[in-house]
Amino acid sequence: EYAEAMNQTIGHVVCISDRDVMIAVSGGLKKELMGKSVGDDIEQAMENRKALGSNRHVLVKDQNSEAMGDSIIAPIVSQGDPIGSVVICAKDSADKLGEVEQKLAETAANFLAKQMEQ
């Protein structure tokens, strides 16, 4: 529901993963992303506990990075441990994501982390 609400507000694809797979995808790309193992860039963001800014990231294993547009990855860190990620993907490969989308992804990740702590 959170991914769906964000998608309706910002108009970009919104994904949520746990440590291993994409568990929610809203706004398109469901077939390409839902239930797939997270890619190296998501693993890196979680390991480093730091968001990855706008770039062509590898979101799922065996993904052709050229097939996707810009994306932003924000790790969900609960009690110091990475438990997942929030990803915002540009709908069109020509679209660029910026600071606003990065702050939205980070805010969503922080919110979900707080929910997990309760």
N, CA, C and O of each residue as an XYZ file, in Angstrom:
472
protein
N       0.825     -1.194      0.000
C       0.000      0.000      0.000
C       0.869      1.257      0.000
O       0.526      2.252     -0.639
N       1.986      1.212      0.714
C       2.865      2.377      0.771
C       3.469      2.649     -0.604
O       3.525      3.798     -1.043
N       3.917      1.603     -1.278
C       4.482      1.761     -2.626
C       3.428      2.319     -3.579
O       3.732      3.178     -4.407
N       2.212      1.842     -3.467
C       1.117      2.313     -4.324
C       0.837      3.795     -4.081
O       0.652      4.557     -5.030
N       0.805      4.202     -2.816
C       0.554      5.602     -2.482
C       1.669      6.502     -3.023
O       1.397      7.574     -3.562
N       2.904      6.069     -2.881
C       4.018      6.867     -3.411
C       3.936      6.971     -4.925
O       4.149      8.044     -5.488
N       3.628      5.863     -5.585
C       3.529      5.864     -7.042
C       2.455      6.837     -7.509
O       2.664      7.573     -8.473
N       1.315      6.847     -6.840
C       0.231      7.742     -7.231
C       0.631      9.199     -7.047
O       0.169     10.065     -7.790
N       1.475      9.477     -6.075
C       1.895     10.848     -5.795
C       2.980     11.323     -6.743
O       2.899     12.436     -7.262
N       4.000     10.498     -6.982
C       5.164     10.967     -7.752
C       5.169     10.514     -9.210
O       5.896     11.076    -10.028
N       4.366      9.505     -9.540
C       4.269      9.068    -10.930
C       5.405      8.192    -11.421
O       5.466      7.872    -12.608
N       6.304      7.799    -10.534
C       7.393      6.900    -10.903
C       7.134      5.519    -10.304
O       6.317      5.365     -9.396
N       7.837      4.529    -10.821
C       7.739      3.175    -10.287
C       8.365      3.171     -8.892
O       9.440      3.736     -8.692
N       7.700      2.540     -7.937
C       8.206      2.437     -6.572
C       8.268      0.961     -6.203
O       7.298      0.221     -6.367
N       9.439      0.547     -5.697
C       9.653     -0.844     -5.308
C      10.123     -0.895     -3.863
O      10.813      0.003     -3.380
N       9.735     -1.962     -3.190
C      10.215     -2.218     -1.834
C      10.748     -3.635     -1.820
O      10.109     -4.561     -2.320
N      11.935     -3.794     -1.238
C      12.517     -5.130     -1.134
C      12.774     -5.461      0.329
O      12.864     -4.580      1.184
N      12.888     -6.764      0.588
C      13.474     -7.172      1.853
C      14.949     -7.403      1.544
O      15.437     -6.885      0.539
N      15.663     -8.139      2.343
C      17.094     -8.332      2.085
C      17.359     -9.188      0.850
O      18.457     -9.155      0.294
N      16.353     -9.958      0.417
C      16.596    -10.930     -0.641
C      15.839    -10.691     -1.943
O      16.399    -10.878     -3.023
N      14.580    -10.283     -1.858
C      13.743    -10.176     -3.068
C      12.893     -8.914     -3.042
O      12.688     -8.296     -1.997
N      12.403     -8.550     -4.228
C      11.450     -7.445     -4.350
C      10.103     -7.940     -3.841
O       9.575     -8.930     -4.346
N       9.550     -7.266     -2.855
C       8.289     -7.719     -2.257
C       7.100     -6.847     -2.645
O       5.954     -7.251     -2.449
N       7.354     -5.649     -3.196
C       6.268     -4.781     -3.661
C       6.770     -3.947     -4.832
O       7.863     -3.381     -4.791
N       5.955     -3.885     -5.869
C       6.276     -3.062     -7.039
C       4.991     -2.377     -7.468
O       3.968     -3.035     -7.657
N       5.038     -1.056     -7.623
C       3.861     -0.311     -8.017
C       4.195      0.641     -9.159
O       5.240      1.290     -9.153
N       3.296      0.717    -10.140
C       3.472      1.662    -11.225
C       4.107      1.095    -12.466
O       4.618      1.851    -13.292
N       4.094     -0.189    -12.622
C       4.696     -0.820    -13.793
C       5.910     -1.636    -13.407
O       6.333     -1.626    -12.251
N       6.463     -2.332    -14.359
C       7.646     -3.175    -14.190
C       7.451     -4.352    -13.234
O       8.429     -4.972    -12.817
N       6.192     -4.671    -12.878
C       5.963     -5.788    -11.965
C       6.541     -7.088    -12.509
O       7.195     -7.840    -11.787
N       6.293     -7.340    -13.787
C       6.775     -8.586    -14.390
C       8.297     -8.678    -14.319
O       8.854     -9.749    -14.075
N       8.967     -7.537    -14.537
C      10.420     -7.514    -14.562
C      11.055     -7.566    -13.178
O      12.197     -8.006    -13.046
N      10.331     -7.121    -12.132
C      10.954     -6.956    -10.823
C      10.348     -7.783     -9.687
O      11.087     -8.274     -8.835
N       9.033     -7.948     -9.653
C       8.360     -8.567     -8.512
C       8.851     -9.993     -8.263
O       8.874    -10.827     -9.168
N       9.240    -10.249     -7.024
C       9.658    -11.581     -6.613
C      11.057    -11.966     -7.045
O      11.507    -13.075     -6.759
N      11.755    -11.067     -7.730
C      13.116    -11.371     -8.203
C      14.138    -11.060     -7.115
O      13.917    -10.200     -6.263
N      15.246    -11.765     -7.161
C      16.343    -11.536     -6.214
C      16.944    -10.155     -6.424
O      17.141     -9.724     -7.561
N      17.236     -9.457     -5.323
C      17.795     -8.118     -5.425
C      19.170     -8.168     -6.077
O      19.921     -9.129     -5.911
N      19.484     -7.111     -6.824
C      20.745     -7.020     -7.538
C      21.872     -6.475     -6.681
O      21.685     -6.117     -5.518
N      23.035     -6.424     -7.284
C      24.249     -6.005     -6.586
C      24.167     -4.583     -6.038
O      24.676     -4.310     -4.951
N      23.531     -3.678     -6.779
C      23.469     -2.296     -6.310
C      22.596     -2.157     -5.060
O      22.912     -1.371     -4.166
N      21.515     -2.908     -4.998
C      20.677     -2.888     -3.791
C      21.442     -3.504     -2.626
O      21.400     -2.986     -1.510
N      22.137     -4.604     -2.882
C      22.945     -5.224     -1.828
C      24.006     -4.255     -1.315
O      24.255     -4.183     -0.112
N      24.630     -3.510     -2.227
C      25.653     -2.537     -1.848
C      25.057     -1.427     -0.982
O      25.649     -1.046      0.027
N      23.898     -0.911     -1.365
C      23.251      0.149     -0.581
C      22.916     -0.347      0.823
O      23.102      0.375      1.803
N      22.422     -1.578      0.916
C      22.090     -2.120      2.236
C      23.349     -2.349      3.067
O      23.385     -2.014      4.251
N      24.371     -2.915      2.451
C      25.621     -3.199      3.164
C      26.250     -1.919      3.697
O      26.710     -1.873      4.837
N      26.266     -0.870      2.857
C      26.876      0.405      3.250
C      25.947      1.291      4.064
O      26.367      2.314      4.606
N      24.662      0.888      4.149
C      23.654      1.658      4.871
C      23.601      3.101      4.370
O      23.475      4.046      5.149
N      23.702      3.242      3.051
C      23.743      4.570      2.431
C      22.984      4.531      1.107
O      23.116      3.589      0.325
N      22.187      5.573      0.871
C      21.410      5.656     -0.364
C      22.321      5.814     -1.571
O      23.384      6.431     -1.491
N      21.888      5.247     -2.690
C      22.578      5.418     -3.961
C      21.752      6.358     -4.813
O      20.582      6.091     -5.087
N      22.355      7.456     -5.231
C      21.667      8.482     -5.989
C      21.314      8.057     -7.399
O      21.567      6.926     -7.816
N      20.733      8.981     -8.108
C      20.201      8.746     -9.439
C      21.265      8.216    -10.397
O      22.289      8.853    -10.643
N      20.980      7.016    -10.931
C      21.876      6.361    -11.870
C      21.147      5.154    -12.451
O      20.040      4.831    -12.020
N      21.750      4.496    -13.412
C      21.197      3.243    -13.938
C      21.721      2.096    -13.077
O      22.790      1.544    -13.337
N      20.954      1.752    -12.057
C      21.362      0.715    -11.113
C      20.855     -0.650    -11.562
O      19.843     -0.766    -12.253
N      21.586     -1.674    -11.148
C      21.132     -3.047    -11.350
C      20.259     -3.387    -10.140
O      20.748     -3.523     -9.018
N      18.958     -3.521    -10.394
C      18.001     -3.707     -9.302
C      17.756     -5.164     -8.958
O      17.540     -5.498     -7.793
N      17.786     -6.034     -9.957
C      17.566     -7.458     -9.714
C      18.633     -8.276    -10.439
O      19.222     -7.825    -11.422
N      18.866     -9.478     -9.938
C      19.864    -10.361    -10.551
C      19.512    -10.588    -12.018
O      18.338    -10.640    -12.384
N      20.522    -10.719    -12.836
C      20.382    -11.006    -14.272
C      19.645     -9.911    -15.035
O      19.057    -10.179    -16.084
N      19.668     -8.695    -14.529
C      19.006     -7.574    -15.207
C      19.993     -6.895    -16.142
O      21.158     -6.691    -15.799
N      19.517     -6.553    -17.310
C      20.301     -5.745    -18.242
C      20.184     -4.298    -17.784
O      19.103     -3.715    -17.855
N      21.279     -3.713    -17.317
C      21.221     -2.356    -16.764
C      20.802     -1.322    -17.800
O      20.310     -0.253    -17.439
N      20.988     -1.621    -19.075
C      20.584     -0.684    -20.113
C      19.071     -0.683    -20.319
O      18.528      0.249    -20.913
N      18.390     -1.714    -19.834
C      16.948     -1.833    -20.035
C      16.162     -0.900    -19.121
O      14.986     -0.631    -19.369
N      16.800     -0.410    -18.073
C      16.114      0.425    -17.096
C      16.615      1.856    -17.179
O      17.733      2.120    -17.621
N      15.764      2.771    -16.745
C      16.174      4.162    -16.648
C      16.813      4.427    -15.297
O      17.256      3.508    -14.609
N      16.851      5.700    -14.931
C      17.420      6.094    -13.647
C      16.656      5.465    -12.492
O      15.452      5.224    -12.583
N      17.369      5.205    -11.413
C      16.730      4.741    -10.189
C      17.507      5.273     -8.998
O      18.676      5.643     -9.105
N      16.834      5.300     -7.874
C      17.421      5.710     -6.600
C      17.125      4.598     -5.610
O      16.006      4.089     -5.552
N      18.134      4.224     -4.829
C      17.981      3.136     -3.860
C      18.262      3.690     -2.462
O      19.315      4.281     -2.220
N      17.308      3.492     -1.543
C      17.491      3.897     -0.147
C      17.326      2.667      0.733
O      16.272      2.032      0.705
N      18.341      2.317      1.513
C      18.234      1.147      2.378
C      17.292      1.400      3.552
O      17.218      2.510      4.080
N      16.586      0.366      3.941
C      15.763      0.406      5.148
C      16.624     -0.173      6.260
O      16.972     -1.353      6.226
N      16.972      0.652      7.250
C      17.855      0.237      8.333
C      17.091      0.334      9.640
O      16.696      1.420     10.065
N      16.888     -0.809     10.270
C      16.135     -0.874     11.521
C      17.063     -1.361     12.635
O      17.642     -2.443     12.540
N      17.198     -0.565     13.676
C      18.059     -0.876     14.817
C      19.476     -1.222     14.361
O      20.105     -2.142     14.883
N      19.961     -0.465     13.379
C      21.325     -0.628     12.898
C      21.534     -1.707     11.860
O      22.626     -1.817     11.302
N      20.506     -2.514     11.583
C      20.635     -3.597     10.617
C      19.838     -3.304      9.356
O      18.684     -2.885      9.438
N      20.441     -3.518      8.187
C      19.695     -3.330      6.942
C      18.681     -4.461      6.767
O      19.023     -5.640      6.861
N      17.433     -4.082      6.511
C      16.386     -5.103      6.376
C      15.694     -5.056      5.018
O      14.828     -5.883      4.732
N      16.071     -4.094      4.183
C      15.441     -3.984      2.874
C      15.793     -2.675      2.217
O      16.749     -2.000      2.599
N      14.991     -2.321      1.208
C      15.255     -1.075      0.486
C      13.980     -0.520     -0.123
O      13.000     -1.233     -0.337
N      14.026      0.777     -0.392
C      13.001      1.458     -1.173
C      13.695      1.938     -2.441
O      14.759      2.554     -2.382
N      13.086      1.652     -3.583
C      13.669      2.027     -4.862
C      12.640      2.844     -5.642
O      11.481      2.448     -5.758
N      13.068      3.971     -6.168
C      12.249      4.759     -7.084
C      12.904      4.667     -8.448
O      14.093      4.946     -8.601
N      12.107      4.269     -9.445
C      12.613      4.104    -10.815
C      11.883      5.070    -11.739
O      10.665      5.230    -11.653
N      12.638      5.707    -12.618
C      12.027      6.574    -13.626
C      11.190      5.712    -14.561
O      11.625      4.637    -14.976
N       9.983      6.184    -14.893
C       9.100      5.432    -15.784
C       9.660      5.359    -17.197
O       9.517      4.346    -17.881
N      10.290      6.427    -17.619
C      10.819      6.505    -18.972
C      12.338      6.554    -18.895
O      12.894      7.224    -18.025
N      13.009      5.851    -19.795
C      14.475      5.803    -19.740
C      15.112      7.167    -19.953
O      16.282      7.356    -19.620
N      14.368      8.122    -20.500
C      14.901      9.467    -20.705
C      14.735     10.352    -19.469
O      15.386     11.392    -19.365
N      13.874      9.953    -18.535
C      13.638     10.743    -17.327
C      14.841     10.676    -16.396
O      15.493      9.640    -16.273
N      15.120     11.788    -15.752
C      16.175     11.849    -14.740
C      15.523     12.067    -13.386
O      14.584     12.853    -13.257
N      16.020     11.374    -12.391
C      15.539     11.560    -11.026
C      16.500     12.506    -10.322
O      17.684     12.560    -10.654
N      15.986     13.251     -9.347
C      16.818     14.245     -8.681
C      16.784     14.157     -7.177
O      16.456     13.124     -6.594
N      17.131     15.269     -6.566
C      17.229     15.342     -5.110
C      15.879     15.111     -4.432
O      15.820     14.491     -3.370
N      14.806     15.598     -5.031
C      13.477     15.420     -4.438
C      13.143     13.929     -4.337
O      12.695     13.455     -3.293
N      13.364     13.198     -5.426
C      13.075     11.758     -5.410
C      13.986     11.027     -4.428
O      13.561     10.071     -3.779
N      15.238     11.473     -4.317
C      16.142     10.829     -3.361
C      15.648     11.048     -1.932
O      15.651     10.120     -1.122
N      15.229     12.258     -1.627
C      14.710     12.548     -0.280
C      13.424     11.757     -0.015
O      13.205     11.293      1.104
N      12.581     11.600     -1.028
C      11.368     10.799     -0.855
C      11.705      9.343     -0.558
O      11.099      8.734      0.325
N      12.663      8.781     -1.285
C      13.066      7.391     -1.053
C      13.647      7.220      0.346
O      13.340      6.247      1.035
N      14.482      8.161      0.766
C      15.075      8.096      2.101
C      14.020      8.244      3.190
O      14.079      7.564      4.214
N      13.055      9.134      2.967
C      11.967      9.319      3.936
C      11.135      8.052      4.050
O      10.794      7.626      5.153
N      10.808      7.450      2.909
C      10.042      6.194      2.914
C      10.800      5.100      3.644
O      10.213      4.356      4.429
N      12.100      4.995      3.392
C      12.914      3.971      4.054
C      12.941      4.200      5.567
O      12.833      3.249      6.342
N      13.086      5.457      5.987
C      13.080      5.766      7.422
C      11.734      5.446      8.053
O      11.674      4.903      9.157
N      10.657      5.780      7.358
C       9.320      5.489      7.870
C       9.120      3.978      8.044
O       8.645      3.524      9.084
N       9.485      3.213      7.024
C       9.317      1.765      7.101
C      10.208      1.161      8.199
O       9.803      0.204      8.860
N      11.396      1.701      8.395
C      12.265      1.225      9.470
C      11.616      1.451     10.820
O      11.649      0.577     11.687
N      11.020      2.635     11.000
C      10.338      2.943     12.266
C       9.152      2.012     12.497
O       8.900      1.589     13.625
N       8.421      1.693     11.421
C       7.289      0.770     11.534
C       7.753     -0.608     11.986
O       7.078     -1.264     12.779
N       8.895     -1.045     11.485
C       9.419     -2.368     11.840
C       9.894     -2.420     13.287
O       9.900     -3.485     13.903
N      10.293     -1.268     13.831
C      10.784     -1.218     15.201
C       9.655     -1.278     16.221
O       9.884     -1.577     17.393
N       8.427     -0.992     15.769
C       7.289     -0.982     16.712
C       6.723     -2.362     16.902
O       5.767     -2.539     17.657
